[in-house]
Every structure is written in C-alpha cells, then in structure tokens.
mmCIF file of C-alpha atoms in Angstrom:
data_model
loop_
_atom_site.group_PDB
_atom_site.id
_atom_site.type_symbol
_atom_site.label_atom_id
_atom_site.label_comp_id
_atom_site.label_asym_id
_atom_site.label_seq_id
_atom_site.Cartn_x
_atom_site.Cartn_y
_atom_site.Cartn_z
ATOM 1 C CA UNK J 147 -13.380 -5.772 5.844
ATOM 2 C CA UNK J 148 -9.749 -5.223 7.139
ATOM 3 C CA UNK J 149 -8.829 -2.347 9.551
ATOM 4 C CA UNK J 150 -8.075 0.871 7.664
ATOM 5 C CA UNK J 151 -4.389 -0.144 8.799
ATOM 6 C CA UNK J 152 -4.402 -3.298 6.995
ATOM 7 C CA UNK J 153 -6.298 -2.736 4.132
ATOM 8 C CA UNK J 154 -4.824 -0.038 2.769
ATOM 9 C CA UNK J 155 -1.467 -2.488 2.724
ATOM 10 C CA UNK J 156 -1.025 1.817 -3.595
ATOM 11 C CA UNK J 157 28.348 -0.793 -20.467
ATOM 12 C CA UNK J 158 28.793 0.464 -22.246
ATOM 13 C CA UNK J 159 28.979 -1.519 -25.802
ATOM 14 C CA UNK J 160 31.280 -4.496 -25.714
ATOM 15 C CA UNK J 161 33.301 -4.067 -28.834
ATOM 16 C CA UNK J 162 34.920 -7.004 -29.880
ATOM 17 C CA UNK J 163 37.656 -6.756 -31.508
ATOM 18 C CA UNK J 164 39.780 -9.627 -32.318
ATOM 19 C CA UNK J 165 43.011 -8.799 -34.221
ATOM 20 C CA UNK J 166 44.857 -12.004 -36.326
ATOM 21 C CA UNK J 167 48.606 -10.939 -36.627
ATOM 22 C CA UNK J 168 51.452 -12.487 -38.570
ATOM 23 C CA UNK J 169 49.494 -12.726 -41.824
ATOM 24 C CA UNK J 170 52.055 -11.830 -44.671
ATOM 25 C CA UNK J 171 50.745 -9.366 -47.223
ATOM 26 C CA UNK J 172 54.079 -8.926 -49.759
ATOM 27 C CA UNK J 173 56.223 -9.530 -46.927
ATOM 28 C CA UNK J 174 54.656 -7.203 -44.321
ATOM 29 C CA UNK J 175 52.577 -7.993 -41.645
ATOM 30 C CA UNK J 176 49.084 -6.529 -40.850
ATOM 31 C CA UNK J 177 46.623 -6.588 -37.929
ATOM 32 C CA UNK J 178 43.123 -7.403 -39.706
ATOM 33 C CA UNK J 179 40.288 -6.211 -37.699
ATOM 34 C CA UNK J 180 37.606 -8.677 -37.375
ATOM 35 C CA UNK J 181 33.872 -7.641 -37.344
ATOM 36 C CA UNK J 182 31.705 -9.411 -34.227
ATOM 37 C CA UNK J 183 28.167 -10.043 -34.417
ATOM 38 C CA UNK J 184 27.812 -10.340 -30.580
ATOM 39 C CA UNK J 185 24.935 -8.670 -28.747
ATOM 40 C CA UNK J 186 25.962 -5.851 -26.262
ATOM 41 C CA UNK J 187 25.385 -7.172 -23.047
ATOM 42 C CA UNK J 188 22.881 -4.446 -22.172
ATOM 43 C CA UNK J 189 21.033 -5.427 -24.929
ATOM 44 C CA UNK J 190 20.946 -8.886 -23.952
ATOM 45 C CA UNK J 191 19.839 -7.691 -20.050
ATOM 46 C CA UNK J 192 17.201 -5.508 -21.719
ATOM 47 C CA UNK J 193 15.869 -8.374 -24.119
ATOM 48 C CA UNK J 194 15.819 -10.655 -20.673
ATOM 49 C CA UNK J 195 13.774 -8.427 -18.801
ATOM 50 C CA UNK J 196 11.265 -8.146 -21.233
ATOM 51 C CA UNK J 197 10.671 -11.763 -21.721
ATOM 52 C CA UNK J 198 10.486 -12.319 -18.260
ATOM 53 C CA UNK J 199 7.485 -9.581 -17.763
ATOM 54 C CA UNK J 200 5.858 -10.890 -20.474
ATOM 55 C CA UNK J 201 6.190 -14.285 -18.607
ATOM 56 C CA UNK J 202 4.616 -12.773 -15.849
ATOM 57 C CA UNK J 203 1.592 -10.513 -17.599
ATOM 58 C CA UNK J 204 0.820 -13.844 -19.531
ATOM 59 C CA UNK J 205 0.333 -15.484 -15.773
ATOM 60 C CA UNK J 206 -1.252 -12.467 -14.902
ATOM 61 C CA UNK J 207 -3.879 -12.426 -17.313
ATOM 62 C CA UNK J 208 -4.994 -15.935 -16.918
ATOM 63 C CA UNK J 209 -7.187 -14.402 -14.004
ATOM 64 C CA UNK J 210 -8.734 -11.686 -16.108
ATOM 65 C CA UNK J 211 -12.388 -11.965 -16.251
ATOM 66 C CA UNK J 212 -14.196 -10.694 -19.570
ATOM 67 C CA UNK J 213 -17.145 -10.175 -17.599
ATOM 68 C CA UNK J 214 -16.578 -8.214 -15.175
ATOM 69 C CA UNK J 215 -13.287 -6.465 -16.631
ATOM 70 C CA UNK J 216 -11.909 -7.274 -13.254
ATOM 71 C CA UNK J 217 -9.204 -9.854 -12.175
ATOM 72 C CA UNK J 218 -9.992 -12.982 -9.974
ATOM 73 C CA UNK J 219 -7.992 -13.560 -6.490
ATOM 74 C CA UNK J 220 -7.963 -9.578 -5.803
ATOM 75 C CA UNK J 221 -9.935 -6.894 -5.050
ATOM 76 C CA UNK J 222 -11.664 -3.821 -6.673
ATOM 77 C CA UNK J 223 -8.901 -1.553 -6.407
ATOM 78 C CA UNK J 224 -5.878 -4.211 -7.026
ATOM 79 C CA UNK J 225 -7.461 -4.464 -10.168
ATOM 80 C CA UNK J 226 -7.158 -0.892 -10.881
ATOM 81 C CA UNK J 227 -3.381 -0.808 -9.915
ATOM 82 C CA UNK J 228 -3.367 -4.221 -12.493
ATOM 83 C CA UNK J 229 -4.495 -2.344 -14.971
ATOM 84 C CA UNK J 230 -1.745 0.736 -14.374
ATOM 85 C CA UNK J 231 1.137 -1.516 -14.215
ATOM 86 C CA UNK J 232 -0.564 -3.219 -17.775
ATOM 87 C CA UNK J 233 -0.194 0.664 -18.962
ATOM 88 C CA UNK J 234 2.516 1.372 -17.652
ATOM 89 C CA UNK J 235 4.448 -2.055 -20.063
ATOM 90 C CA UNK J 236 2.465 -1.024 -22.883
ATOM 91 C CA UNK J 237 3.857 2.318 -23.080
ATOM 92 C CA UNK J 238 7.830 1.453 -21.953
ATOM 93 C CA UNK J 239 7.520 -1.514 -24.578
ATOM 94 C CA UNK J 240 5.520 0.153 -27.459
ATOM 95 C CA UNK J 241 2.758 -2.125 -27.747
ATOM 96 C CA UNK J 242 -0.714 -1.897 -27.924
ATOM 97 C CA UNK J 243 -1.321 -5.565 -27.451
ATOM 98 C CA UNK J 244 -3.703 -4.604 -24.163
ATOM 99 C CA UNK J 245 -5.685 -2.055 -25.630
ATOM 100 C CA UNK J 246 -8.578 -4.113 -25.767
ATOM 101 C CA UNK J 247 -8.557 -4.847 -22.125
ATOM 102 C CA UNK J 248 -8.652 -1.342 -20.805
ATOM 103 C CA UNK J 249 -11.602 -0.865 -23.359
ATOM 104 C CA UNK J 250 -13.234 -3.923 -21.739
ATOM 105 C CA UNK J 251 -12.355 -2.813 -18.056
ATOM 106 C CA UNK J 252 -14.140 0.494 -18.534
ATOM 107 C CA UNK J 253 -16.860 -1.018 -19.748
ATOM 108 C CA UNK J 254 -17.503 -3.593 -17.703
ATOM 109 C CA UNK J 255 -15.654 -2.843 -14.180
ATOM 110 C CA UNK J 256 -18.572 -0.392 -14.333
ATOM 111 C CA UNK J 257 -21.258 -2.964 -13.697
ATOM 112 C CA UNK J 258 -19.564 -3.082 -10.357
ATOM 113 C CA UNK J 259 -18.957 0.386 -9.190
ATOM 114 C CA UNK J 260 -20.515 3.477 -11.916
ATOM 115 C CA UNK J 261 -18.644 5.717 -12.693
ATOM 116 C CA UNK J 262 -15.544 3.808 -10.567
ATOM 117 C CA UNK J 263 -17.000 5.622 -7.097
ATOM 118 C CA UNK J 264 -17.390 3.941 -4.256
ATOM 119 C CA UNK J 265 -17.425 4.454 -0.495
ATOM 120 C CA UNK J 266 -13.330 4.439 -0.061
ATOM 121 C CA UNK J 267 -11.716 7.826 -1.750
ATOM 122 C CA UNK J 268 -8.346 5.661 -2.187
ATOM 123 C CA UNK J 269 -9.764 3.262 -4.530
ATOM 124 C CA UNK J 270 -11.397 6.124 -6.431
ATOM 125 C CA UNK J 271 -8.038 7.427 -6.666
ATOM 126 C CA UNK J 272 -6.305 4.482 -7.662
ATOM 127 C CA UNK J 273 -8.995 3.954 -10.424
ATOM 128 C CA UNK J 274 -8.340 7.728 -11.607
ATOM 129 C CA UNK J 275 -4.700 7.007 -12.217
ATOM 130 C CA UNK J 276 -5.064 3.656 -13.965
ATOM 131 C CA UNK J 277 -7.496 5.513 -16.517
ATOM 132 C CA UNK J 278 -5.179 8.554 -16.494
ATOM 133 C CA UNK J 279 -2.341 5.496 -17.488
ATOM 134 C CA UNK J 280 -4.509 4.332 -19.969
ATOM 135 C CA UNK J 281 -5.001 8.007 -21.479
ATOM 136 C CA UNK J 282 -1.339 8.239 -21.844
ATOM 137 C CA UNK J 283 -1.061 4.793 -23.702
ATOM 138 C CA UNK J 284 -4.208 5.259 -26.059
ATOM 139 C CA UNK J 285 -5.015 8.825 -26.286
ATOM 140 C CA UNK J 286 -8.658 7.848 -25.772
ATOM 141 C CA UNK J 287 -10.343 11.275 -23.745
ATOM 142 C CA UNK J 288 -13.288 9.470 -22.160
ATOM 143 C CA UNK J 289 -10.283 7.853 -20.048
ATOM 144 C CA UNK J 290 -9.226 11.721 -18.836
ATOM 145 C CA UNK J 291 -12.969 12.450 -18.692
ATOM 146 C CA UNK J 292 -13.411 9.749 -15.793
ATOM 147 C CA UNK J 293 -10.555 10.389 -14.199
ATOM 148 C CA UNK J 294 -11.679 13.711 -13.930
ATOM 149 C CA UNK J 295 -14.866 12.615 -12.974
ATOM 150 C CA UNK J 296 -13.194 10.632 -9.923
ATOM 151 C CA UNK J 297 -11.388 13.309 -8.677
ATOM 152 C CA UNK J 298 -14.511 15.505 -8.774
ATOM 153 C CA UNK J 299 -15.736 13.119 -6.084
ATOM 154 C CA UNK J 300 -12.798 12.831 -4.268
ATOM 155 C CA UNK J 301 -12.905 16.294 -3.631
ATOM 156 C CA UNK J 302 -15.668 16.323 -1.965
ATOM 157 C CA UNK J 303 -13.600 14.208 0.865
ATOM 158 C CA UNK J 304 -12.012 17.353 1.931
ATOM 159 C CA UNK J 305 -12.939 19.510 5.227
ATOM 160 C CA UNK J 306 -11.287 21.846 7.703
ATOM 161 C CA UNK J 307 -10.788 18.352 10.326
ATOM 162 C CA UNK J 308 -7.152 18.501 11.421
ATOM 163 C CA UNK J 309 -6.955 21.408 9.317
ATOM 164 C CA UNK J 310 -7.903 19.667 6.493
ATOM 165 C CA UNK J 311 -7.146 16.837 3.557
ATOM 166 C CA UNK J 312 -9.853 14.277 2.850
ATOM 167 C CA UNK J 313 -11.075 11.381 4.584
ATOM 168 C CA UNK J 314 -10.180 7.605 3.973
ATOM 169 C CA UNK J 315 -14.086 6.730 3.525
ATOM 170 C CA UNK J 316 -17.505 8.504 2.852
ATOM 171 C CA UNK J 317 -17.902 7.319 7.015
ATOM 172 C CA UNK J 318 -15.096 10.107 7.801
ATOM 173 C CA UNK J 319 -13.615 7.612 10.264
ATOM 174 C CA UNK J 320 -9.828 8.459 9.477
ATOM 175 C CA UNK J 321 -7.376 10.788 7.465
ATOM 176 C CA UNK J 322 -4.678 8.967 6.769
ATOM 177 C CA UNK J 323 -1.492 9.093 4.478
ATOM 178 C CA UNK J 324 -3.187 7.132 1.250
ATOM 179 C CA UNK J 325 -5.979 8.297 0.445
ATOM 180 C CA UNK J 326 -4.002 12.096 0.805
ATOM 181 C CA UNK J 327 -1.159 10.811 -1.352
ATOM 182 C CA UNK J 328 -3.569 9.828 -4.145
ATOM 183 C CA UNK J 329 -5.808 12.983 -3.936
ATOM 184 C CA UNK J 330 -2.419 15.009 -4.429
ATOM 185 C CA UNK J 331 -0.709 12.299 -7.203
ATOM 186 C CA UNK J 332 -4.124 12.528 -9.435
ATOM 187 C CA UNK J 333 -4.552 16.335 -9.286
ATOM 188 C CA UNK J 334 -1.360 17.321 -10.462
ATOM 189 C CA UNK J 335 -1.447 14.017 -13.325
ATOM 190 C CA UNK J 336 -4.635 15.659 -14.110
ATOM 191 C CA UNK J 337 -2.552 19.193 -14.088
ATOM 192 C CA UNK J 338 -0.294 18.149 -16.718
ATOM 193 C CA UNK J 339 -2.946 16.939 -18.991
ATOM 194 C CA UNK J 340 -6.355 18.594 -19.128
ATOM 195 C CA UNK J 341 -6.997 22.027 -21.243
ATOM 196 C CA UNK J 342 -5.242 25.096 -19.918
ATOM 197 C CA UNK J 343 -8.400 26.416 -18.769
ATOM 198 C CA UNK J 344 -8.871 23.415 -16.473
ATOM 199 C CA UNK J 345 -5.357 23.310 -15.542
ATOM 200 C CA UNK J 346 -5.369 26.119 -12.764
ATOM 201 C CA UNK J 347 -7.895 24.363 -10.448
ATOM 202 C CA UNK J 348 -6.391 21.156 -10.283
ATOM 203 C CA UNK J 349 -2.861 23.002 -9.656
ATOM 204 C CA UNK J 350 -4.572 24.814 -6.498
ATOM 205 C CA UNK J 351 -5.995 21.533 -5.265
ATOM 206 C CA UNK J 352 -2.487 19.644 -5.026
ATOM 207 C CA UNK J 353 -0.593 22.961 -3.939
ATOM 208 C CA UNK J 354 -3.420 23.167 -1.262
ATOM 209 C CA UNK J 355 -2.906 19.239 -0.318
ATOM 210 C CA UNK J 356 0.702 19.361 -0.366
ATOM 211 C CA UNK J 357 0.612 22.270 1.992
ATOM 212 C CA UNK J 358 -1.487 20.499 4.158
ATOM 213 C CA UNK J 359 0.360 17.260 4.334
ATOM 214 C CA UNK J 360 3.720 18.338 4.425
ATOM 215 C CA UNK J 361 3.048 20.081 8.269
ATOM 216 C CA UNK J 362 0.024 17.113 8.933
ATOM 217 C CA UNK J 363 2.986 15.714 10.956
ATOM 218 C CA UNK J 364 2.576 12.235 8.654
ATOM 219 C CA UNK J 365 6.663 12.601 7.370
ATOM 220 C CA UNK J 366 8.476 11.145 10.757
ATOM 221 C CA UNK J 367 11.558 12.322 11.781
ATOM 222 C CA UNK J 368 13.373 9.134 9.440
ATOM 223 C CA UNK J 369 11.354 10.699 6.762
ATOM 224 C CA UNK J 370 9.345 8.081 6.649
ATOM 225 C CA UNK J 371 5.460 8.537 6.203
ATOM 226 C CA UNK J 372 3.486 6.499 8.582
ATOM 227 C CA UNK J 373 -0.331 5.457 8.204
ATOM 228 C CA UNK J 374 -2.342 7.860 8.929
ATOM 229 C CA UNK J 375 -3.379 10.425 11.749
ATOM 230 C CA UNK J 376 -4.856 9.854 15.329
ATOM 231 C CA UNK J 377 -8.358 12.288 15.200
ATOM 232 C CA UNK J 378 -7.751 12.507 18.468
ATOM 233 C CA UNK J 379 -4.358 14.822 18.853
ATOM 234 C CA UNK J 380 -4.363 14.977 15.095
ATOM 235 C CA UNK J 381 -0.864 14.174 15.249
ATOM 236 C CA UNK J 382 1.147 11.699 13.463
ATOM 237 C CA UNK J 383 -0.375 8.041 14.765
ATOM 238 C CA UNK J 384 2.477 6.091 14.563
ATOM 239 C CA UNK J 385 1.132 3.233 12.522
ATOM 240 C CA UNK J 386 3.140 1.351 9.917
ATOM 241 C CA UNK J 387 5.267 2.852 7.528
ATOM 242 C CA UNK J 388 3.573 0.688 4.488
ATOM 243 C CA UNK J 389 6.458 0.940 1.489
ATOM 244 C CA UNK J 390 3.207 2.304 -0.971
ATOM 245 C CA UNK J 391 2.859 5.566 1.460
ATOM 246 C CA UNK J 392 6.624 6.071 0.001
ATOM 247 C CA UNK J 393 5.491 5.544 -2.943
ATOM 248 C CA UNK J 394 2.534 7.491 -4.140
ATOM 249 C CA UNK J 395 4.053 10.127 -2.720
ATOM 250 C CA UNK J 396 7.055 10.315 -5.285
ATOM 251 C CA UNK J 397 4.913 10.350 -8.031
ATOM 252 C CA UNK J 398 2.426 13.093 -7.216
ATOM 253 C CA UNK J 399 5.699 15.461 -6.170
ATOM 254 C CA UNK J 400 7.039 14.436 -9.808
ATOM 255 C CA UNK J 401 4.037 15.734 -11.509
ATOM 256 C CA UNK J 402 3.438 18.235 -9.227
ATOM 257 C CA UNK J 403 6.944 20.176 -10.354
ATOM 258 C CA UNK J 404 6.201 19.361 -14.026
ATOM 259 C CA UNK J 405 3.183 21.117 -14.047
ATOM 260 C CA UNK J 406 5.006 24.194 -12.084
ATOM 261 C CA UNK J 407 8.727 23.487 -12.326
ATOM 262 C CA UNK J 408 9.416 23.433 -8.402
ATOM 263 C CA UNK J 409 12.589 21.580 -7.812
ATOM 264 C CA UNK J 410 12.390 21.625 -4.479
ATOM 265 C CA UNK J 411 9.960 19.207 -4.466
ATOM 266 C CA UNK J 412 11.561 16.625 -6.042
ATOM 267 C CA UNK J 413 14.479 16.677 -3.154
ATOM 268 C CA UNK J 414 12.259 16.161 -0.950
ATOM 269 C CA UNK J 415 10.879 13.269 -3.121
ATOM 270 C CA UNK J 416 14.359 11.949 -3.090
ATOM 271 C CA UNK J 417 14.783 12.256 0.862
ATOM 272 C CA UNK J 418 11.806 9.936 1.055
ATOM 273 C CA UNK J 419 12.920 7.347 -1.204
ATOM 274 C CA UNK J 420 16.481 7.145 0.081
ATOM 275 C CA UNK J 421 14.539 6.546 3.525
ATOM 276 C CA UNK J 422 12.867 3.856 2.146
ATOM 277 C CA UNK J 423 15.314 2.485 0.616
ATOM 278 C CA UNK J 424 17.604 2.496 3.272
ATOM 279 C CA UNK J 425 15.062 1.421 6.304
ATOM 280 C CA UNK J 426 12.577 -0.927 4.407
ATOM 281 C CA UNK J 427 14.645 -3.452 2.736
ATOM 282 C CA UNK J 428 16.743 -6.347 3.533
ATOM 283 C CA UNK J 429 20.785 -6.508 3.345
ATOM 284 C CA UNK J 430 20.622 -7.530 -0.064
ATOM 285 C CA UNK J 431 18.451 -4.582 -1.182
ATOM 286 C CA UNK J 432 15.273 -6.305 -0.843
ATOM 287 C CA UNK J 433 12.026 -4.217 -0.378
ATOM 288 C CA UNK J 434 9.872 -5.955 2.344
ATOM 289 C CA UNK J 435 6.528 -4.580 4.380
ATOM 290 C CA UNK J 436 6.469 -5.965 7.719
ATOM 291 C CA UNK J 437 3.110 -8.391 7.311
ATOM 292 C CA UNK J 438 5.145 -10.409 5.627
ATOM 293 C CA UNK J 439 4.440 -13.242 4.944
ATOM 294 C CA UNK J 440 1.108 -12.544 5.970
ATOM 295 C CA UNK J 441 -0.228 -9.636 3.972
ATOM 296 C CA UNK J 442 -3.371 -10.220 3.193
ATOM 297 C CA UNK J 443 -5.524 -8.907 -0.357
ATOM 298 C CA UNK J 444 -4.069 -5.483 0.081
ATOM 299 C CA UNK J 445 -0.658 -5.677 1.732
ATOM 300 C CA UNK J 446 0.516 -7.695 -0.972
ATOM 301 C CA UNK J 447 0.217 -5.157 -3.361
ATOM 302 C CA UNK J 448 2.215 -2.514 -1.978
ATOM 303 C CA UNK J 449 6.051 -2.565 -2.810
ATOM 304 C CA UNK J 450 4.989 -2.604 -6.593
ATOM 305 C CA UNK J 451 3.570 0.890 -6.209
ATOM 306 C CA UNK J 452 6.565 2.157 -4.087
ATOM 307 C CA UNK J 453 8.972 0.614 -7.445
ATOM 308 C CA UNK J 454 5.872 2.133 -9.962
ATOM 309 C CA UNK J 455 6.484 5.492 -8.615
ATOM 310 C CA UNK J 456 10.386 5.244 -7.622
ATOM 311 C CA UNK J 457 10.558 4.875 -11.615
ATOM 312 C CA UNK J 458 8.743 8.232 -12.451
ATOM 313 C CA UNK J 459 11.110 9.664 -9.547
ATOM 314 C CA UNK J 460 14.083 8.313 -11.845
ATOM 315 C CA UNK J 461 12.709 9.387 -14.970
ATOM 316 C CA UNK J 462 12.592 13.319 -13.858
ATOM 317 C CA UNK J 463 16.176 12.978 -12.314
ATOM 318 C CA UNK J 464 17.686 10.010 -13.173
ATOM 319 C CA UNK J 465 19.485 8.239 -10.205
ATOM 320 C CA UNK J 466 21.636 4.952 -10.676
ATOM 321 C CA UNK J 467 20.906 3.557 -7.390
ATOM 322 C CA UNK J 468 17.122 3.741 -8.176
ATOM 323 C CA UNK J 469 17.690 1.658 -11.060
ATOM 324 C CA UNK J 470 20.184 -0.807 -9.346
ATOM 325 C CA UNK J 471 17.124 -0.926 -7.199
ATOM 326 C CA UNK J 472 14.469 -1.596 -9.282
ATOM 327 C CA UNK J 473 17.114 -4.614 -11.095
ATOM 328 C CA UNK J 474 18.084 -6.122 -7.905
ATOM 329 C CA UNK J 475 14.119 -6.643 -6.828
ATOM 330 C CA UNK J 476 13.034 -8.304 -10.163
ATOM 331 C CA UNK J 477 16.043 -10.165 -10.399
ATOM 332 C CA UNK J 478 15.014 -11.708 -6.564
ATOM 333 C CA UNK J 479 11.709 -11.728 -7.629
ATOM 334 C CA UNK J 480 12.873 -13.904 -10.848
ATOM 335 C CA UNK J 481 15.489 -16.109 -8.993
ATOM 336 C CA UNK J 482 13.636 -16.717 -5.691
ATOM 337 C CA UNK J 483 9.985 -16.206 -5.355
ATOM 338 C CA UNK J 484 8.330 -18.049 -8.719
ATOM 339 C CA UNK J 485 7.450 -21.403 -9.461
ATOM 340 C CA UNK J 486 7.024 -22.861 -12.886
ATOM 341 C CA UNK J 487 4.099 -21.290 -13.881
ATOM 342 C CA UNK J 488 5.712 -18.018 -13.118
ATOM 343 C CA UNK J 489 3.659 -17.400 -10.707
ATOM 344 C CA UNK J 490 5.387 -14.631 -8.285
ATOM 345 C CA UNK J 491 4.536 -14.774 -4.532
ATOM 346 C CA UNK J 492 4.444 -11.899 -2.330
ATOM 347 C CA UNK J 493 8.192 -11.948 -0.193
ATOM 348 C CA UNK J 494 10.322 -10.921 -2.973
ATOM 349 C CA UNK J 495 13.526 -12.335 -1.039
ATOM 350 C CA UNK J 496 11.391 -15.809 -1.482
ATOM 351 C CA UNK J 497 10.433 -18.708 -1.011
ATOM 352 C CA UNK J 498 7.786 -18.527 -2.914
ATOM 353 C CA UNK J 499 4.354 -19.021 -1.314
ATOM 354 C CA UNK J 500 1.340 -18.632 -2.717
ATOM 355 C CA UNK J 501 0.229 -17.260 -6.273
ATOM 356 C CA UNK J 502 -2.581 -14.539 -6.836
ATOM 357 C CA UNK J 503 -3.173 -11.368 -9.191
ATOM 358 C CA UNK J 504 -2.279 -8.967 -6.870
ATOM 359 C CA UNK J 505 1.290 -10.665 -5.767
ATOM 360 C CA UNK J 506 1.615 -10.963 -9.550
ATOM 361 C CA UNK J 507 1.126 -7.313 -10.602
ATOM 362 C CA UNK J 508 2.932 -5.664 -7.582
ATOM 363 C CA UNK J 509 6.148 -7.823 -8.585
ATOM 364 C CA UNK J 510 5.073 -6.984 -12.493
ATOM 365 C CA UNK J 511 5.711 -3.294 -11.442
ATOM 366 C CA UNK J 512 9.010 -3.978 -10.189
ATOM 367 C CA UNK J 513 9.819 -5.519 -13.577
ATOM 368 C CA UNK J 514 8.539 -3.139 -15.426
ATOM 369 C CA UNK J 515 10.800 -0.710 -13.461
ATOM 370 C CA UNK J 516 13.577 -2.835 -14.323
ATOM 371 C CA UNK J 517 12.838 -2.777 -17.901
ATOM 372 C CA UNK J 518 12.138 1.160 -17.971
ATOM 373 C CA UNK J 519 15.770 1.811 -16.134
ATOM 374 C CA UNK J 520 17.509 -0.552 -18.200
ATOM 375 C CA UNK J 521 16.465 0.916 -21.127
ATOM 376 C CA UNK J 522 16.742 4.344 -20.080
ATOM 377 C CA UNK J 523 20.136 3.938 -19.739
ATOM 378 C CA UNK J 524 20.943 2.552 -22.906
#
C-alpha cells in the first residue's frame, strides 16, 4: 500500500437574419425577413459536450466487471467515485441508461467489502456519496439506507486526538484533510435528505466537524488545504496540497448551508476554489497535481473530484469563471490527452500517456462539469 500521502492522491442566440432588398412589390420596395434554421451556437457547444462524455463513459465502461460490480485498472474506492461521476451524467443528461449498473454495483461490490466498510474511513466515505448520488438519480431508499449505514461507521472514527475529527484508518495512524472533508461532505448530503427526525443529528455532526477543521490549522495561509496533520504538534504538516482536498471541501460547505442557509460558508468555499484555481493550474488554466506524470492508482483520480465539487459550488452561486473552468479542462482533456479509443490519460495539458478507469472517470467529471455549466447557462 502507498503512504497515506500518496494514496489518498476524492450567446446568447444567434439570430440570423438575412434581409433581400430591392424586390418590387407594385413599385415599392420591401425588406423580406428570411427565417434561418441554424443551431444557436450554444446549442451546438452543448450537443458537443455531450457526445464527447458519452465517448468517454462508453471507454469507461469497457472495464466494468459484472462480477464484481467493480471496474478493472482501479481500486476499491476509484470505483466508487466511477460510479458518482456515472450519477452525476445520468442526472445532468436525464437518462437512466446506468440504472442497472448501480443496481449491480450494490449488489455485487458487496462480495468485496459488506456493507461498503472497510479499514480506511475515506473510502467508506467516498462509497456513501456515490450511493447518496445514486439516491438522487433513482429514488431507490436502500441507497440512503447504506449511506447512512457508512456514515454510522465513520463516526465511530472520531475522538478528542488533536481535539478531535476522525482518523484516516481503523489503525488511528493519521488525521488528515480527506477523510475529514468526506465525514463533513456526507453528513450534511445526508442532512438534506433523510426524515426530519433524522435530520438534526447529522446537522450537529458536520457543524461539529466544520468547527473542528476550520481552526485544525489544515487551511494554509494561501487558503490552500494541505494533507493532513503532524500527531506530533498537531499542527498543519505541510504535505501536498492534493487539488481533491479543494475539492471535497466545496461540496460539503454547499450542502452544509442548504441544510441551514449559512452564507458565510459558501465564501469561504469560494476563497478556496479561487486558491486553487489560481495556484494549482497551468498558464492556460490547466488543473495539475504535482505527481504528475507519475500519480499512481489514486493520484490520478483527484482533479475530477476538485471539478465534481467546483460544479455544486457553481450551482448554489453561479460563477462564470467556474464554468470557463470546467470548459477549458475538458476541452484540453479532448484536444490533448486522448488517443483514438478515447481513452483520456491523466495530465490534462497532455500528451497523452497511459489509459485506465480511474484517469478516465476523473477527466469524465470534468466533462460532466462542462456539460452541467454549459447548460446551466443556457
């Protein structure tokens, strides 16, 4: 297994109008208006995105496995984040065309983990939110039941060590940014969705970890979040600033202010994606992690969660440069890190490198980011 530091690497309407002058009507001369049957370019951008995801889920899915309701070339909890992203199309495109997968993944992802527990509290967490994806899409309770279930066991992660937050692993090795993130982003999803008698307790438990982590010393003074913290000092280790510890991050504040309206939450959201924004990506508004190109299982899947989440950032407040963003990544993606499969490699500035299904669904987010800002806007 990797080091905790590595392997947690989660128009406006054209209107044409063309005029024909100098045609005599009884000596007089009128300007006839001419219908068009042109497609509005955003229309056209919109109808391009799409094909190209499904161009990329149709890759993707090539290294499903019926079996196991897991994908080949990646790991347990890749495939959970394979399976939000799947959600995540299906519900910003309408379709129900992977309903049968989730129904197989519960099923049979089981036979490798019960109950999708393990000894890691940020794959549980992962898991929870691709089942509390899946709720959204289907409306199917047994997924809210187990994400539930998860987060009943994540719980049990937290003590009063560095004041508290839960551990990376059952070993209590580590506290670190993740596996914090995830316990707050699936307690306030949860929040938003169970019965109001259930609601109150998972409010208190992402009010509790949000208090926690906001003074854990984890946000640097770029407003960055870095790894994790040293057990030590419990301060603020100074590990990598991974773009999916931006990420997460967005998307639990997000929910968190739905389920309580707290607008002050969200700016601070928006402080920490303009950071990463600004200090993680390339001149030509590229998002990169530094392992590149050397990320390993994990590391590869990371910028798609930072894009997953900047989207539910732009959906509460809608921001153009998020969306410029999101467009500019999947158009790189598109233009310089595929081959002719459409295979998408992990450095999203290219060349293209090496295929794999968790490359392919972290650079699926960022087009289905695309697609849900495009369309959002028109």
């Amino acid at each position: 297994m990797l080091p905790a530091t590595l392997r947690r690497y989660h128009r406006h309407c054209l209107c044409i109008t063309v005029s024909l002058e100098a045609i005599a009507c009884a000596s007089a001369h009128a300007q006839v208006p001419v219908a068009s049957n042109a497609t509005p370019p955003a229309q056209i951008q919109n109808a391009q995105i799409q094909k190209q995801t499904l161009a990329g889920i149709d890759k993707l899915q090539t290294w499903y496995t019926q079996s196991t309701g897991l994908y080949q070339t990646t790991g347990w909890w890749n495939s959970a984040n394979v399976l939000t992203m799947l959600a995540d199309y299906s519900l910003v495109a309408h379709t129900d065309s992977y309903n049968a997968v989730f129904s197989n993944s519960f099923q049979q992802a089981q036979k490798t983990n019960s109950g999708f527990l393990n000894n890691y509290y940020d794959d549980e967490g992962w898991w929870a939110l691709a089942w509390i994806a899946a709720y959204d899409l289907t409306h199917t309770q047994q997924y809210l039941d187990m994400a539930s279930s998860i987060f009943t066991d994540m719980s049990g992660g937290w003590d009063a060590t560095c004041g508290g937050g839960i551990w990376w692993s059952k070993d209590k090795t580590y506290k670190n940014a993740i596996a914090n993130e995830l316990f707050l982003s699936v307690a306030a999803h949860l929040a938003n969705r169970v019965a109001p008698t259930a609601r109150s307790s998972y409010l208190d438990w992402a009010n509790k970890e949000w208090a926690w982590f906001q003074q854990s010393g984890m946000i640097n003074s770029q407003n960055l979040i870095n790894d994790g913290l040293d057990l030590s000092t419990c301060k603020n280790n100074g590990q990598n600033t991974w773009t999916y510890n931006q990420g997460v991050i967005l998307g639990g504040l997000v929910k968190l202010t739905r389920a309580q309206h707290a607008p002050q939450l969200v700016s601070t959201a928006q402080t920490i994606a303009n950071a990463a924004i600004s200090h993680l990506s390339d001149s030509n508004g590229v998002l990169h992690d530094t392992c590149e190109a050397n990320c390993g299982a994990d590391g590869v899947q990371f910028k798609g969660i930072f894009l997953r989440n900047l989207m539910a950032l732009d959906a509460a407040t809608p921001n153009q440069q998020y969306a410029t963003f999101a467009v500019t990544n999947a158009e790189s993606i598109w233009g310089h890190s595929r081959d002719a499969s459409n295979a998408f490699g992990q450095v999203w500035s290219g060349p293209f490198d090496a295929e794999n299904a968790g490359s392919q669904s972290s650079a699926l987010d960022a087009f289905v980011a695309a697609y849900a800002a495009s369309l959002r806007r028109h």
